[in-house]
Amino acid sequence: MFTVKGIDPSGRVMTFACGTDEQAMEKTWELARRGFREIMVADPKGKEMSAAAFERSLDIDWGE
């Protein structure tokens, strides 16, 4: 299970559980669009990283 955590526009820390790395990545994008700050992702082993570092770690092929 992946965990995505961020601070919402009102200043509350919110945490979301995601079953896959792809769901976690989509959740980071959604939270960023909604104005969340300091978005972090924890992998199933508990390693925590920023959303940008998590995206880089996925090695997504953008069709380039």
Tab-separated table of C-alpha atoms in Angstrom:
chain	number	residue	atom	x	y	z
A	1	MET	CA	0.000	0.000	0.000
A	2	PHE	CA	1.246	3.465	-0.923
A	3	THR	CA	0.403	6.481	1.233
A	4	VAL	CA	0.126	10.020	-0.137
A	5	LYS	CA	0.229	12.870	2.364
A	6	GLY	CA	-0.083	16.613	1.862
A	7	ILE	CA	-1.184	19.867	3.433
A	8	ASP	CA	-4.499	21.160	2.110
A	9	PRO	CA	-5.122	24.864	1.354
A	10	SER	CA	-6.563	25.405	4.855
A	11	GLY	CA	-3.419	23.986	6.495
A	12	ARG	CA	-4.673	20.521	7.488
A	13	VAL	CA	-2.481	17.473	6.901
A	14	MET	CA	-4.409	14.856	4.948
A	15	THR	CA	-3.364	11.276	4.157
A	16	PHE	CA	-4.659	9.021	1.379
A	17	ALA	CA	-4.096	5.287	0.864
A	18	CYS	CA	-3.411	4.042	-2.682
A	19	GLY	CA	-3.113	0.431	-3.773
A	20	THR	CA	-0.622	0.862	-6.608
A	21	ASP	CA	2.209	3.180	-7.580
A	22	GLU	CA	0.111	4.427	-10.507
A	23	GLN	CA	-2.787	5.348	-8.211
A	24	ALA	CA	-0.363	7.138	-5.887
A	25	MET	CA	1.067	9.151	-8.791
A	26	GLU	CA	-2.415	10.136	-9.960
A	27	LYS	CA	-3.300	11.180	-6.392
A	28	THR	CA	-0.213	13.446	-6.185
A	29	TRP	CA	-1.288	15.150	-9.423
A	30	GLU	CA	-4.854	15.563	-8.135
A	31	LEU	CA	-3.688	17.046	-4.830
A	32	ALA	CA	-1.339	19.462	-6.608
A	33	ARG	CA	-4.251	20.646	-8.796
A	34	ARG	CA	-6.335	21.152	-5.639
A	35	GLY	CA	-3.677	23.398	-4.076
A	36	PHE	CA	-2.074	20.973	-1.623
A	37	ARG	CA	1.482	21.707	-0.447
A	38	GLU	CA	4.366	19.492	0.673
A	39	ILE	CA	2.991	16.372	-1.038
A	40	MET	CA	4.874	13.244	0.044
A	41	VAL	CA	4.568	9.592	-0.955
A	42	ALA	CA	5.463	6.588	1.214
A	43	ASP	CA	6.027	3.260	-0.534
A	44	PRO	CA	4.929	-0.117	0.929
A	45	LYS	CA	8.285	-0.428	2.729
A	46	GLY	CA	7.758	2.953	4.417
A	47	LYS	CA	10.312	4.921	2.382
A	48	GLU	CA	9.015	8.492	2.108
A	49	MET	CA	9.856	10.850	-0.753
A	50	SER	CA	8.563	14.012	-2.346
A	51	ALA	CA	6.006	13.719	-5.141
A	52	ALA	CA	8.642	14.862	-7.682
A	53	ALA	CA	11.158	12.259	-6.503
A	54	PHE	CA	8.447	9.587	-6.563
A	55	GLU	CA	7.510	10.484	-10.146
A	56	ARG	CA	11.173	10.252	-11.201
A	57	SER	CA	11.509	6.877	-9.464
A	58	LEU	CA	8.659	5.420	-11.543
A	59	ASP	CA	10.554	5.916	-14.798
A	60	ILE	CA	7.349	6.782	-16.656
A	61	ASP	CA	7.546	6.556	-20.441
A	62	TRP	CA	5.825	9.699	-21.703
A	63	GLY	CA	5.884	8.408	-25.284
A	64	GLU	CA	8.954	10.388	-26.286
